[in-house]
Tab-separated table of C-alpha atoms in Angstrom:
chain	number	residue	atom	x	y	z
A	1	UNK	CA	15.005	5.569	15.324
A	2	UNK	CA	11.884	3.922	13.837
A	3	UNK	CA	9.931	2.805	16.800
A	4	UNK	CA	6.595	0.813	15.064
A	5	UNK	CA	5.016	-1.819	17.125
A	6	UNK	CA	1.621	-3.647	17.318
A	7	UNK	CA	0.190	-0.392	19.057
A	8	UNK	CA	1.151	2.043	16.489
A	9	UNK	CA	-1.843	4.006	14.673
A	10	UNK	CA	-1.006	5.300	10.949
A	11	UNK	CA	-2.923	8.094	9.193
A	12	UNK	CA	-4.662	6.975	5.546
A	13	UNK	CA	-1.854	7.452	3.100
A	14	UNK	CA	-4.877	8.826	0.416
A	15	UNK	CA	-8.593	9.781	1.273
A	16	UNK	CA	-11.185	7.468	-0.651
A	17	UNK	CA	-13.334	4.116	-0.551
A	18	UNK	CA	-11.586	0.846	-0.324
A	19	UNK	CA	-12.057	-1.143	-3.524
A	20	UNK	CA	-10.686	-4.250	-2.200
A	21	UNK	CA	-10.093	-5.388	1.202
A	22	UNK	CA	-7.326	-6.896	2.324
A	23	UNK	CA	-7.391	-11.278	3.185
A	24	UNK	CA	-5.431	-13.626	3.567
A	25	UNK	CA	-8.227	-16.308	4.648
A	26	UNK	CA	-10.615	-16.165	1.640
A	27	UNK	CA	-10.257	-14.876	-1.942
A	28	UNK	CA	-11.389	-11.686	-2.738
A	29	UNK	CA	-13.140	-10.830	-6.397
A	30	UNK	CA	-10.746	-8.454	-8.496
A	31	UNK	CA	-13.043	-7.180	-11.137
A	32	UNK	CA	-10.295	-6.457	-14.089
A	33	UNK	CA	-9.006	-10.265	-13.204
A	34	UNK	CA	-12.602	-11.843	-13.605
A	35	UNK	CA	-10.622	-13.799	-10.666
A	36	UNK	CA	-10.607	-14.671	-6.712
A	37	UNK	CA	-7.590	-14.877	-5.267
A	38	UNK	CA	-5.941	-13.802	-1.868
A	39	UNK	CA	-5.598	-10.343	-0.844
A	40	UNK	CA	-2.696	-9.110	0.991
A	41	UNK	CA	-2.815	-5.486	0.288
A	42	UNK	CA	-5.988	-2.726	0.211
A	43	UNK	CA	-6.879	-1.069	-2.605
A	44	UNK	CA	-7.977	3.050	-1.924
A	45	UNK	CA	-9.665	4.625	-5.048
A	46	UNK	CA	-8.683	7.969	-5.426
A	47	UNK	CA	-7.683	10.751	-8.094
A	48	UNK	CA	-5.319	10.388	-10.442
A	49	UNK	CA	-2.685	12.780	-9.829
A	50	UNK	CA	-3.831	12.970	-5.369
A	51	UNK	CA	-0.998	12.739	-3.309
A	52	UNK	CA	0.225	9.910	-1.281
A	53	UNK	CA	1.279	10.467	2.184
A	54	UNK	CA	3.809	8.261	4.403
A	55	UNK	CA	1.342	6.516	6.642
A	56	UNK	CA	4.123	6.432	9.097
A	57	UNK	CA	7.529	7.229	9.367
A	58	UNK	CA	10.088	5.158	7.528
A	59	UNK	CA	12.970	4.579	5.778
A	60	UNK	CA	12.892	4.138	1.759
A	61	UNK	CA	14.049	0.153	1.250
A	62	UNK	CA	13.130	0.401	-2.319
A	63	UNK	CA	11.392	1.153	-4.881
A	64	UNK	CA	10.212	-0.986	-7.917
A	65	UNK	CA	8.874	-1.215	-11.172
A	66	UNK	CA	5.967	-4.078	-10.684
A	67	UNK	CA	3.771	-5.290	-13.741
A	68	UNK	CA	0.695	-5.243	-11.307
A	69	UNK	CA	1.300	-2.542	-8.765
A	70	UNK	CA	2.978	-0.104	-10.982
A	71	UNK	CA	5.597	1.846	-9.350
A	72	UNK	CA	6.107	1.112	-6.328
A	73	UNK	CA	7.666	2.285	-2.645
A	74	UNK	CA	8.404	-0.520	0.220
A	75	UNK	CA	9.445	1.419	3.621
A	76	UNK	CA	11.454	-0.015	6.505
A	77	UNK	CA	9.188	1.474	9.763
A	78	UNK	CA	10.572	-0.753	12.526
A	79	UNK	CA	10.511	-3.670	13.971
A	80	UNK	CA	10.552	-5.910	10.860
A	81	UNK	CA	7.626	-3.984	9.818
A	82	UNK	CA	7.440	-2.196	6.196
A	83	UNK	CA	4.939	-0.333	4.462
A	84	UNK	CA	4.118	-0.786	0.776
A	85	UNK	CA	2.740	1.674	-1.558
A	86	UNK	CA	2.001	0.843	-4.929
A	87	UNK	CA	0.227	2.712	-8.306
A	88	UNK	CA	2.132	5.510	-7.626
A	89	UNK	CA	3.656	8.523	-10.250
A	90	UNK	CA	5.877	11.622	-9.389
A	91	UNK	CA	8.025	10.454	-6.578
A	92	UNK	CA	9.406	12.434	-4.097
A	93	UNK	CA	11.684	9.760	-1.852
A	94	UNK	CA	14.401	8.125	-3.273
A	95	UNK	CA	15.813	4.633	-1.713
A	96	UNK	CA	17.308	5.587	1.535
A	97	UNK	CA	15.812	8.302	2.064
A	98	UNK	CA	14.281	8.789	5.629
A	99	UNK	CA	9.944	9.718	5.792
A	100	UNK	CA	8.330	11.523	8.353
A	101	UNK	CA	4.364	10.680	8.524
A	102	UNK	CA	2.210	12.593	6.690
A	103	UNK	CA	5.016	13.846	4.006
A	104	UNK	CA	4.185	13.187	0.141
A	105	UNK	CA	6.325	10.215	-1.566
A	106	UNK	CA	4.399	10.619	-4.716
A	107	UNK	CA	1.098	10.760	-6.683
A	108	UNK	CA	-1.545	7.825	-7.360
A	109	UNK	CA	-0.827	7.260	-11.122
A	110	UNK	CA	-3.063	5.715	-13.758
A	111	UNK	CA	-3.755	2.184	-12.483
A	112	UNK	CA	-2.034	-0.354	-14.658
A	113	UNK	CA	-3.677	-2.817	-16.816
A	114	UNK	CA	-4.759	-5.184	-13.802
A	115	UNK	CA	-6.739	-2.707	-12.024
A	116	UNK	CA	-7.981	-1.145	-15.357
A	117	UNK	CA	-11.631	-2.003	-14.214
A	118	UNK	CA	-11.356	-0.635	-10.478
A	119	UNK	CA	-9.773	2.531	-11.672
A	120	UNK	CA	-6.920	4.754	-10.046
A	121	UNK	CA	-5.488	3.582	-6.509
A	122	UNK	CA	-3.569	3.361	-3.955
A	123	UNK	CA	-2.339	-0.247	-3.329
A	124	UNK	CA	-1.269	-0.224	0.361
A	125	UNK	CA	0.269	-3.115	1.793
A	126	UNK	CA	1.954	-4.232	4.994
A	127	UNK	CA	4.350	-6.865	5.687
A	128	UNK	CA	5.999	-7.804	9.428
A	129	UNK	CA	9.304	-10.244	8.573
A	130	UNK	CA	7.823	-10.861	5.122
A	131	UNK	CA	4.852	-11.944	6.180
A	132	UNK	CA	1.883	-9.854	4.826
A	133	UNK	CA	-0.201	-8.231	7.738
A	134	UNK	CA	-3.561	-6.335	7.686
A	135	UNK	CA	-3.115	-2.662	7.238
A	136	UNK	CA	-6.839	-2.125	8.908
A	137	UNK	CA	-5.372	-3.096	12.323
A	138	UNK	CA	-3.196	0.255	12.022
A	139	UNK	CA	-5.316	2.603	10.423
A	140	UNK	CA	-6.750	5.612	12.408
């Protein structure tokens, strides 16, 4: 049973710097954009071709083919929470499948054409009921 709540600590799905922070309050700059606009996801750098681990344990609601996140991998982890994972390559889940923490779902692709200037990435994201939450607040 997933059992994520408010308390719940997640390991970093990919080692690197944030290239853009998460917020919902004020726009953030996205450099490939030339545009602010509201942030509700992180952006890691990292290696093309580094592997992506489950943050936390989940269940595989789907995964997507987005025009700005690239492929992409939303989780169910409890409680009306999910996890998103985006710019990813080489999956290893399928939709329904069920993630322990710290197992590979995939590998950060080449970013697509609206992150061209930040590079390869991870674009994490959390929603609870929809709603997109800050990831920070769970990160170890």
């Amino acid at each position: 049973k997933l059992s994520f709540s408010e308390d719940t600590l997640m390991e970093w799905p990919v080692d690197g710097s944030i290239l853009l922070d998460y917020n919902m309050d004020q726009t953030v700059y996205f450099p490939t954009l030339d545009q602010y606009k509201l942030s509700p996801a992180i952006s890691v750098q990292a290696v093309e071709g580094a592997p992506v681990l489950a943050s936390v344990s989940g269940t595989v609601y789907s995964i997507e083919e987005d025009p700005q996140t690239g492929t992409t991998v939303t989780m169910e982890i409890g409680s009306g929470y999910q996890a998103v994972y985006g710019q990813l390559k080489d999956l290893t889940v399928a939709e329904g499948d069920t993630v322990k923490e710290g197992e590979v779902i995939g590998n950060i692709s080449a970013p697509t054409k609206y992150y061209s200037v930040e590079g390869p990435n991870l674009y994490f994201a959390m929603r609870k009921d929809g709603t997109p939450v800050d990831p920070f607040e769970y990160l170890e």
